[in-house]
Amino acid sequence: MQFGIFTVSDITENPTTGRTPSEAERIQDTLTIARHAEDVGLDVFALGEHHNPPFWSSSPTTALAYIAAQTERLVLSTATTLITTNDPVKIAEDFAMLQHVARGRVDVMLGRGNTGPVYPWFGKDIRQGLPLAIENYALLHKLWREDVVDWEGNFRTPLQGFTSTPRPLDGVAPFVWHGSIRTPEIAEQAAFYGDGFFANNIFWPKEHYQRLIGLYRQRYAHYGHGTPEQAIVGLGGQVFMRANSQDAVREFRPYFDNAPVYGHGPSLEDFSDMTPLTVGSPQQVIDRYAGMREHYGDYQRQLFLMDHAGLPLKTVLEQLDILGGEVVPVLRRELARDRPSEVPDAPTHAARVAAAGGGRQARPRANRGDNLSGPAPYRDGPVASGASFGVAAAGLGV
């Protein structure tokens, strides 16, 4: 199991002080939170993508690259990258670059996004959201696995003899999670490719996500990737903790009541009953999340939302101390107990390179400046005379 945190990068007024942090302050606070996540023993830090106030993370790979330089072990991910409004070519390039910078500590969560206006901002039609997601990922998948790509689709200009650079580190693409709140077609897409499925799991009752995860597991097996139990599942979650549960409820209530997403809606108690939000003692969080496998089966990744709704940095760091020091060590033991041997571990770059039979380092031939360099622009050995500028040397292996 991997445990970590994800952030939606909101910049929200603190309802107890009336103060709203600046963009610069909130960005620096988030970088501090990511570093502290590693310090307390968490495995993953994931950053959302937004292009509208009050959110700041319009360029997640930039922030994650900085975090990569500040950490040694933390797996860096997104939550999510918009597969609908981003160019698949740019996604392929950005995340392969991030792979190299982070030496493999990278994966990506793809999603359609839930902010309607973002589509026209990037010249897209929200009514084509699902076809965009399906076609764009088909291209991204191809760009990461084929050195030379010919492509023609409905939503972008064709590609001919195109090579995205840099190539994925060790010849192994970043692991992909397909994130969804409500869309069965995304669960189907994850199953078709044998990728991971991440259920947001913070807004809806468990029965909703049970249906999505159950569909994903069934279709994963249908496409021949393994048994339903071997499908790769991640879950979101949300907690706020104090030693005394009454203190936790009292402290968190004003933040909940004014949160931009669910504030001024159901009560804290009702929302906690209907969703995995758990506000209470560390033991209450342990009990709630240790029981997730009863609802969804054994799974591979658990991420918590910790830093939203105007919570000050000091409070978030205290929450991470509790999560890493008191909760996650127990959850690791509880979720490992009686875990069937055939259930796979969470995917890592090293494990995926080993499964591929070892890594391949790309060594490009020169070309004419138009990305057209013959049948294979990469070589695995020393370049031979005449191999540059699109002229392949006789007998040169690729």
GROMACS .gro file of C-alpha atoms in nm:
model
  398
    1MET     CA    1   0.000   0.000   0.000
    2GLN     CA    2   0.102   0.357  -0.067
    3PHE     CA    3  -0.025   0.634   0.158
    4GLY     CA    4  -0.010   1.001   0.082
    5ILE     CA    5  -0.190   1.331   0.045
    6PHE     CA    6  -0.343   1.524  -0.240
    7THR     CA    7  -0.417   1.894  -0.266
    8VAL     CA    8  -0.665   2.083  -0.481
    9SER     CA    9  -0.457   2.403  -0.437
   10ASP     CA   10  -0.744   2.622  -0.321
   11ILE     CA   11  -0.673   2.968  -0.178
   12THR     CA   12  -0.951   3.010   0.074
   13GLU     CA   13  -1.023   3.260   0.349
   14ASN     CA   14  -0.963   3.129   0.699
   15PRO     CA   15  -1.315   3.154   0.848
   16THR     CA   16  -1.180   3.188   1.203
   17THR     CA   17  -0.957   3.489   1.127
   18GLY     CA   18  -1.102   3.638   0.808
   19ARG     CA   19  -0.758   3.629   0.648
   20THR     CA   20  -0.695   3.499   0.295
   21PRO     CA   21  -0.336   3.406   0.206
   22SER     CA   22  -0.178   3.547  -0.106
   23GLU     CA   23  -0.102   3.326  -0.403
   24ALA     CA   24   0.269   3.346  -0.325
   25GLU     CA   25   0.213   3.244   0.037
   26ARG     CA   26  -0.016   2.956  -0.051
   27ILE     CA   27   0.225   2.822  -0.313
   28GLN     CA   28   0.516   2.829  -0.070
   29ASP     CA   29   0.299   2.667   0.199
   30THR     CA   30   0.211   2.384  -0.038
   31LEU     CA   31   0.579   2.320  -0.110
   32THR     CA   32   0.639   2.305   0.265
   33ILE     CA   33   0.352   2.059   0.303
   34ALA     CA   34   0.494   1.833   0.034
   35ARG     CA   35   0.836   1.824   0.199
   36HIS     CA   36   0.677   1.754   0.537
   37ALA     CA   37   0.478   1.466   0.387
   38GLU     CA   38   0.805   1.292   0.314
   39ASP     CA   39   0.946   1.380   0.656
   40VAL     CA   40   0.657   1.206   0.835
   41GLY     CA   41   0.690   0.889   0.625
   42LEU     CA   42   0.419   0.928   0.363
   43ASP     CA   43   0.471   0.783   0.017
   44VAL     CA   44   0.284   1.010  -0.227
   45PHE     CA   45   0.217   1.378  -0.287
   46ALA     CA   46  -0.040   1.461  -0.557
   47LEU     CA   47  -0.127   1.804  -0.692
   48GLY     CA   48  -0.442   1.901  -0.880
   49GLU     CA   49  -0.469   2.111  -1.196
   50HIS     CA   50  -0.690   2.420  -1.212
   51HIS     CA   51  -0.700   2.726  -1.434
   52ASN     CA   52  -0.932   2.954  -1.238
   53PRO     CA   53  -0.935   3.137  -0.905
   54PRO     CA   54  -0.935   3.052  -0.620
   55PHE     CA   55  -0.687   2.779  -0.722
   56TRP     CA   56  -0.320   2.828  -0.804
   57SER     CA   57  -0.194   2.503  -0.963
   58SER     CA   58  -0.223   2.575  -1.334
   59SER     CA   59   0.116   2.409  -1.400
   60PRO     CA   60   0.149   2.105  -1.174
   61THR     CA   61   0.461   1.966  -1.340
   62THR     CA   62   0.651   2.286  -1.261
   63ALA     CA   63   0.568   2.260  -0.890
   64LEU     CA   64   0.630   1.885  -0.884
   65ALA     CA   65   0.971   1.927  -1.046
   66TYR     CA   66   1.069   2.167  -0.768
   67ILE     CA   67   0.939   1.924  -0.507
   68ALA     CA   68   1.138   1.645  -0.673
   69ALA     CA   69   1.456   1.845  -0.614
   70GLN     CA   70   1.362   1.893  -0.248
   71THR     CA   71   1.279   1.530  -0.170
   72GLU     CA   72   1.437   1.188  -0.206
   73ARG     CA   73   1.166   0.926  -0.174
   74LEU     CA   74   0.825   1.086  -0.231
   75VAL     CA   75   0.628   0.966  -0.534
   76LEU     CA   76   0.494   1.270  -0.721
   77SER     CA   77   0.160   1.261  -0.895
   78THR     CA   78  -0.124   1.479  -1.014
   79ALA     CA   79  -0.481   1.488  -0.897
   80THR     CA   80  -0.572   1.533  -1.178
   81THR     CA   81  -0.416   1.627  -1.514
   82LEU     CA   82  -0.685   1.736  -1.759
   83ILE     CA   83  -0.671   1.490  -2.048
   84THR     CA   84  -0.951   1.679  -2.223
   85THR     CA   85  -0.806   2.029  -2.250
   86ASN     CA   86  -0.431   1.959  -2.251
   87ASP     CA   87  -0.256   1.858  -2.573
   88PRO     CA   88  -0.153   1.491  -2.542
   89VAL     CA   89   0.181   1.574  -2.703
   90LYS     CA   90   0.257   1.828  -2.430
   91ILE     CA   91   0.145   1.587  -2.156
   92ALA     CA   92   0.377   1.321  -2.301
   93GLU     CA   93   0.671   1.561  -2.306
   94ASP     CA   94   0.608   1.725  -1.968
   95PHE     CA   95   0.570   1.404  -1.771
   96ALA     CA   96   0.859   1.226  -1.940
   97MET     CA   97   1.071   1.528  -1.849
   98LEU     CA   98   0.943   1.514  -1.492
   99GLN     CA   99   1.028   1.144  -1.483
  100HIS     CA  100   1.390   1.223  -1.563
  101VAL     CA  101   1.411   1.510  -1.316
  102ALA     CA  102   1.260   1.297  -1.037
  103ARG     CA  103   1.450   0.981  -1.140
  104GLY     CA  104   1.132   0.782  -1.184
  105ARG     CA  105   0.934   0.901  -0.881
  106VAL     CA  106   0.643   1.008  -1.098
  107ASP     CA  107   0.302   0.891  -1.205
  108VAL     CA  108   0.003   1.076  -1.344
  109MET     CA  109  -0.368   1.082  -1.270
  110LEU     CA  110  -0.582   1.178  -1.567
  111GLY     CA  111  -0.932   1.318  -1.553
  112ARG     CA  112  -1.186   1.522  -1.746
  113GLY     CA  113  -1.209   1.800  -1.488
  114ASN     CA  114  -1.522   1.933  -1.322
  115THR     CA  115  -1.497   2.304  -1.410
  116GLY     CA  116  -1.717   2.357  -1.715
  117PRO     CA  117  -1.568   2.687  -1.839
  118VAL     CA  118  -1.220   2.536  -1.870
  119TYR     CA  119  -1.319   2.374  -2.200
  120PRO     CA  120  -1.377   2.693  -2.402
  121TRP     CA  121  -1.073   2.855  -2.237
  122PHE     CA  122  -0.865   2.596  -2.422
  123GLY     CA  123  -1.073   2.590  -2.738
  124LYS     CA  124  -1.265   2.271  -2.654
  125ASP     CA  125  -1.634   2.182  -2.639
  126ILE     CA  126  -1.753   2.040  -2.308
  127ARG     CA  127  -2.013   1.837  -2.496
  128GLN     CA  128  -1.720   1.640  -2.640
  129GLY     CA  129  -1.569   1.573  -2.297
  130LEU     CA  130  -1.583   1.194  -2.311
  131PRO     CA  131  -1.472   1.155  -2.674
  132LEU     CA  132  -1.186   1.397  -2.601
  133ALA     CA  133  -1.079   1.195  -2.299
  134ILE     CA  134  -1.085   0.869  -2.493
  135GLU     CA  135  -0.909   0.995  -2.805
  136ASN     CA  136  -0.650   1.208  -2.626
  137TYR     CA  137  -0.547   0.922  -2.402
  138ALA     CA  138  -0.521   0.683  -2.696
  139LEU     CA  139  -0.267   0.924  -2.846
  140LEU     CA  140  -0.082   0.980  -2.519
  141HIS     CA  141  -0.055   0.605  -2.465
  142LYS     CA  142   0.090   0.566  -2.813
  143LEU     CA  143   0.335   0.856  -2.779
  144TRP     CA  144   0.490   0.704  -2.469
  145ARG     CA  145   0.526   0.356  -2.618
  146GLU     CA  146   0.621   0.412  -2.980
  147ASP     CA  147   0.932   0.602  -3.084
  148VAL     CA  148   0.777   0.715  -3.411
  149VAL     CA  149   0.407   0.793  -3.421
  150ASP     CA  150   0.165   0.842  -3.709
  151TRP     CA  151  -0.172   0.964  -3.587
  152GLU     CA  152  -0.497   1.100  -3.716
  153GLY     CA  153  -0.799   1.170  -3.500
  154ASN     CA  154  -1.097   1.403  -3.468
  155PHE     CA  155  -0.971   1.664  -3.223
  156ARG     CA  156  -0.622   1.769  -3.327
  157THR     CA  157  -0.403   1.799  -3.633
  158PRO     CA  158  -0.253   1.472  -3.761
  159LEU     CA  159   0.098   1.360  -3.669
  160GLN     CA  160   0.337   1.203  -3.918
  161GLY     CA  161   0.660   1.040  -3.813
  162PHE     CA  162   0.649   1.227  -3.481
  163THR     CA  163   0.871   1.152  -3.181
  164SER     CA  164   0.795   1.310  -2.845
  165THR     CA  165   1.101   1.402  -2.642
  166PRO     CA  166   1.243   1.320  -2.403
  167ARG     CA  167   1.150   0.956  -2.424
  168PRO     CA  168   1.019   0.804  -2.099
  169LEU     CA  169   1.289   0.726  -1.845
  170ASP     CA  170   1.425   0.373  -1.894
  171GLY     CA  171   1.179   0.328  -2.179
  172VAL     CA  172   0.893   0.285  -1.930
  173ALA     CA  173   0.605   0.534  -1.934
  174PRO     CA  174   0.476   0.689  -1.611
  175PHE     CA  175   0.208   0.476  -1.449
  176VAL     CA  176  -0.136   0.617  -1.525
  177TRP     CA  177  -0.430   0.642  -1.290
  178HIS     CA  178  -0.765   0.735  -1.444
  179GLY     CA  179  -0.950   0.947  -1.188
  180SER     CA  180  -1.326   0.969  -1.172
  181ILE     CA  181  -1.600   1.094  -0.946
  182ARG     CA  182  -1.898   0.962  -1.139
  183THR     CA  183  -1.818   0.839  -1.491
  184PRO     CA  184  -1.833   0.466  -1.576
  185GLU     CA  185  -1.674   0.528  -1.916
  186ILE     CA  186  -1.354   0.634  -1.740
  187ALA     CA  187  -1.355   0.313  -1.536
  188GLU     CA  188  -1.394   0.127  -1.864
  189GLN     CA  189  -1.103   0.318  -2.016
  190ALA     CA  190  -0.875   0.235  -1.723
  191ALA     CA  191  -0.970  -0.131  -1.750
  192PHE     CA  192  -0.913  -0.145  -2.126
  193TYR     CA  193  -0.552  -0.030  -2.094
  194GLY     CA  194  -0.478  -0.218  -1.773
  195ASP     CA  195  -0.409   0.111  -1.595
  196GLY     CA  196  -0.504   0.212  -1.244
  197PHE     CA  197  -0.844   0.351  -1.142
  198PHE     CA  198  -0.861   0.621  -0.876
  199ALA     CA  199  -1.196   0.683  -0.709
  200ASN     CA  200  -1.216   1.031  -0.561
  201ASN     CA  201  -1.418   0.894  -0.266
  202ILE     CA  202  -1.476   1.224  -0.085
  203PHE     CA  203  -1.814   1.342  -0.211
  204TRP     CA  204  -2.045   1.043  -0.246
  205PRO     CA  205  -2.167   0.746  -0.039
  206LYS     CA  206  -1.968   0.425  -0.063
  207GLU     CA  207  -2.233   0.255  -0.277
  208HIS     CA  208  -2.159   0.497  -0.561
  209TYR     CA  209  -1.788   0.415  -0.566
  210GLN     CA  210  -1.852   0.046  -0.513
  211ARG     CA  211  -2.034   0.042  -0.846
  212LEU     CA  212  -1.754   0.225  -1.027
  213ILE     CA  213  -1.476   0.016  -0.875
  214GLY     CA  214  -1.672  -0.304  -0.928
  215LEU     CA  215  -1.720  -0.219  -1.295
  216TYR     CA  216  -1.349  -0.141  -1.331
  217ARG     CA  217  -1.244  -0.469  -1.169
  218GLN     CA  218  -1.484  -0.671  -1.383
  219ARG     CA  219  -1.371  -0.508  -1.708
  220TYR     CA  220  -1.003  -0.529  -1.610
  221ALA     CA  221  -1.042  -0.906  -1.598
  222HIS     CA  222  -1.250  -0.904  -1.917
  223TYR     CA  223  -0.963  -0.745  -2.109
  224GLY     CA  224  -0.721  -1.011  -1.988
  225HIS     CA  225  -0.503  -0.809  -1.752
  226GLY     CA  226  -0.559  -1.036  -1.453
  227THR     CA  227  -0.826  -1.125  -1.204
  228PRO     CA  228  -1.063  -0.861  -1.066
  229GLU     CA  229  -0.865  -0.873  -0.742
  230GLN     CA  230  -0.546  -0.784  -0.929
  231ALA     CA  231  -0.682  -0.458  -1.067
  232ILE     CA  232  -0.501  -0.146  -0.941
  233VAL     CA  233  -0.728   0.075  -0.728
  234GLY     CA  234  -0.665   0.403  -0.548
  235LEU     CA  235  -0.896   0.588  -0.311
  236GLY     CA  236  -0.926   0.944  -0.191
  237GLY     CA  237  -1.021   1.036   0.162
  238GLN     CA  238  -1.052   1.326   0.400
  239VAL     CA  239  -0.978   1.353   0.772
  240PHE     CA  240  -0.924   1.600   1.052
  241MET     CA  241  -0.785   1.475   1.381
  242ARG     CA  242  -0.721   1.575   1.739
  243ALA     CA  243  -0.650   1.357   2.041
  244ASN     CA  244  -1.002   1.426   2.161
  245SER     CA  245  -1.276   1.381   1.901
  246GLN     CA  246  -1.487   1.664   2.043
  247ASP     CA  247  -1.193   1.901   2.000
  248ALA     CA  248  -1.153   1.790   1.638
  249VAL     CA  249  -1.518   1.856   1.559
  250ARG     CA  250  -1.520   2.192   1.731
  251GLU     CA  251  -1.201   2.308   1.553
  252PHE     CA  252  -1.291   2.181   1.206
  253ARG     CA  253  -1.657   2.285   1.196
  254PRO     CA  254  -1.608   2.648   1.081
  255TYR     CA  255  -1.376   2.533   0.801
  256PHE     CA  256  -1.627   2.272   0.689
  257ASP     CA  257  -1.921   2.511   0.707
  258ASN     CA  258  -1.748   2.764   0.481
  259ALA     CA  259  -1.556   2.534   0.247
  260PRO     CA  260  -1.600   2.640  -0.118
  261VAL     CA  261  -1.697   2.292  -0.232
  262TYR     CA  262  -1.945   2.169   0.028
  263GLY     CA  263  -1.993   2.460   0.266
  264HIS     CA  264  -2.346   2.584   0.337
  265GLY     CA  265  -2.481   2.240   0.247
  266PRO     CA  266  -2.526   1.928   0.462
  267SER     CA  267  -2.414   1.947   0.822
  268LEU     CA  268  -2.072   1.818   0.922
  269GLU     CA  269  -2.240   1.522   1.091
  270ASP     CA  270  -2.456   1.435   0.790
  271PHE     CA  271  -2.167   1.471   0.547
  272SER     CA  272  -1.949   1.249   0.769
  273ASP     CA  273  -2.222   0.984   0.771
  274MET     CA  274  -2.265   0.992   0.393
  275THR     CA  275  -1.897   1.011   0.288
  276PRO     CA  276  -1.555   0.898   0.418
  277LEU     CA  277  -1.491   1.238   0.580
  278THR     CA  278  -1.378   1.150   0.932
  279VAL     CA  279  -1.339   1.420   1.195
  280GLY     CA  280  -1.232   1.281   1.528
  281SER     CA  281  -0.953   1.097   1.704
  282PRO     CA  282  -0.670   0.909   1.529
  283GLN     CA  283  -0.830   0.581   1.632
  284GLN     CA  284  -1.158   0.679   1.466
  285VAL     CA  285  -0.968   0.747   1.144
  286ILE     CA  286  -0.788   0.413   1.172
  287ASP     CA  287  -1.112   0.226   1.226
  288ARG     CA  288  -1.286   0.402   0.935
  289TYR     CA  289  -1.011   0.356   0.679
  290ALA     CA  290  -0.906   0.009   0.784
  291GLY     CA  291  -1.260  -0.086   0.686
  292MET     CA  292  -1.228   0.045   0.329
  293ARG     CA  293  -1.113  -0.294   0.202
  294GLU     CA  294  -1.448  -0.437   0.316
  295HIS     CA  295  -1.623  -0.200   0.077
  296TYR     CA  296  -1.381  -0.194  -0.217
  297GLY     CA  297  -1.151  -0.495  -0.184
  298ASP     CA  298  -0.775  -0.482  -0.135
  299TYR     CA  299  -0.633  -0.175  -0.300
  300GLN     CA  300  -0.300  -0.007  -0.366
  301ARG     CA  301  -0.311   0.365  -0.283
  302GLN     CA  302  -0.483   0.577  -0.020
  303LEU     CA  303  -0.459   0.957  -0.047
  304PHE     CA  304  -0.598   1.208   0.202
  305LEU     CA  305  -0.710   1.568   0.145
  306MET     CA  306  -0.559   1.768   0.432
  307ASP     CA  307  -0.487   2.129   0.334
  308HIS     CA  308  -0.806   2.290   0.205
  309ALA     CA  309  -1.087   2.518   0.319
  310GLY     CA  310  -0.855   2.783   0.466
  311LEU     CA  311  -0.679   2.563   0.722
  312PRO     CA  312  -0.358   2.742   0.825
  313LEU     CA  313  -0.019   2.590   0.751
  314LYS     CA  314   0.057   2.519   1.118
  315THR     CA  315  -0.262   2.315   1.150
  316VAL     CA  316  -0.196   2.120   0.830
  317LEU     CA  317   0.156   2.029   0.943
  318GLU     CA  318   0.013   1.913   1.277
  319GLN     CA  319  -0.236   1.697   1.088
  320LEU     CA  320   0.047   1.543   0.886
  321ASP     CA  321   0.237   1.466   1.206
  322ILE     CA  322  -0.065   1.276   1.337
  323LEU     CA  323  -0.128   1.103   1.004
  324GLY     CA  324   0.231   0.991   0.957
  325GLY     CA  325   0.309   0.921   1.320
  326GLU     CA  326  -0.008   0.761   1.456
  327VAL     CA  327  -0.244   0.663   1.174
  328VAL     CA  328  -0.055   0.539   0.869
  329PRO     CA  329   0.174   0.293   1.056
  330VAL     CA  330  -0.133   0.121   1.197
  331LEU     CA  331  -0.318   0.129   0.864
  332ARG     CA  332  -0.016  -0.029   0.692
  333ARG     CA  333  -0.035  -0.321   0.934
  334GLU     CA  334  -0.413  -0.350   0.924
  335LEU     CA  335  -0.442  -0.340   0.544
  336ALA     CA  336  -0.154  -0.588   0.505
  337ARG     CA  337  -0.315  -0.840   0.737
  338ASP     CA  338  -0.458  -1.136   0.542
  339ARG     CA  339  -0.387  -0.959   0.214
  340PRO     CA  340  -0.393  -1.232  -0.055
  341SER     CA  341  -0.055  -1.297  -0.213
  342GLU     CA  342  -0.192  -1.245  -0.564
  343VAL     CA  343  -0.294  -0.886  -0.490
  344PRO     CA  344  -0.025  -0.668  -0.650
  345ASP     CA  345   0.172  -0.402  -0.469
  346ALA     CA  346   0.133  -0.038  -0.563
  347PRO     CA  347   0.312   0.024  -0.895
  348THR     CA  348   0.657   0.182  -0.879
  349HIS     CA  349   0.896   0.281  -1.155
  350ALA     CA  350   1.161   0.034  -1.042
  351ALA     CA  351   0.915  -0.256  -1.036
  352ARG     CA  352   0.780  -0.169  -1.379
  353VAL     CA  353   1.130  -0.145  -1.527
  354ALA     CA  354   1.212  -0.486  -1.382
  355ALA     CA  355   0.889  -0.630  -1.524
  356ALA     CA  356   0.986  -0.493  -1.866
  357GLY     CA  357   1.314  -0.683  -1.851
  358GLY     CA  358   1.529  -0.381  -1.775
  359GLY     CA  359   1.553  -0.023  -1.888
  360ARG     CA  360   1.634   0.124  -2.227
  361GLN     CA  361   1.802   0.463  -2.247
  362ALA     CA  362   1.714   0.671  -2.550
  363ARG     CA  363   2.004   0.801  -2.759
  364PRO     CA  364   1.863   1.009  -3.042
  365ARG     CA  365   1.998   1.038  -3.389
  366ALA     CA  366   2.006   1.385  -3.532
  367ASN     CA  367   1.738   1.476  -3.782
  368ARG     CA  368   1.658   1.752  -4.024
  369GLY     CA  369   1.485   1.967  -3.766
  370ASP     CA  370   1.137   1.850  -3.862
  371ASN     CA  371   1.117   1.543  -3.635
  372LEU     CA  372   1.127   1.315  -3.942
  373SER     CA  373   1.430   1.093  -3.914
  374GLY     CA  374   1.345   0.770  -4.086
  375PRO     CA  375   1.205   0.452  -3.933
  376ALA     CA  376   1.366   0.485  -3.589
  377PRO     CA  377   1.518   0.803  -3.443
  378TYR     CA  378   1.670   0.621  -3.145
  379ARG     CA  379   1.964   0.388  -3.112
  380ASP     CA  380   2.077   0.169  -2.825
  381GLY     CA  381   2.444   0.164  -2.915
  382PRO     CA  382   2.716   0.395  -3.048
  383VAL     CA  383   2.621   0.594  -3.354
  384ALA     CA  384   2.774   0.480  -3.683
  385SER     CA  385   2.895   0.700  -3.964
  386GLY     CA  386   2.611   0.818  -4.184
  387ALA     CA  387   2.343   0.763  -3.917
  388SER     CA  388   2.264   1.131  -3.872
  389PHE     CA  389   2.021   1.355  -4.057
  390GLY     CA  390   1.774   1.080  -4.135
  391VAL     CA  391   2.019   0.845  -4.305
  392ALA     CA  392   2.022   0.514  -4.120
  393ALA     CA  393   2.346   0.320  -4.123
  394ALA     CA  394   2.319  -0.031  -4.261
  395GLY     CA  395   2.273  -0.290  -3.989
  396LEU     CA  396   2.243  -0.041  -3.704
  397GLY     CA  397   2.022  -0.186  -3.431
  398VAL     CA  398   1.746   0.012  -3.271
   0.00000   0.00000   0.00000
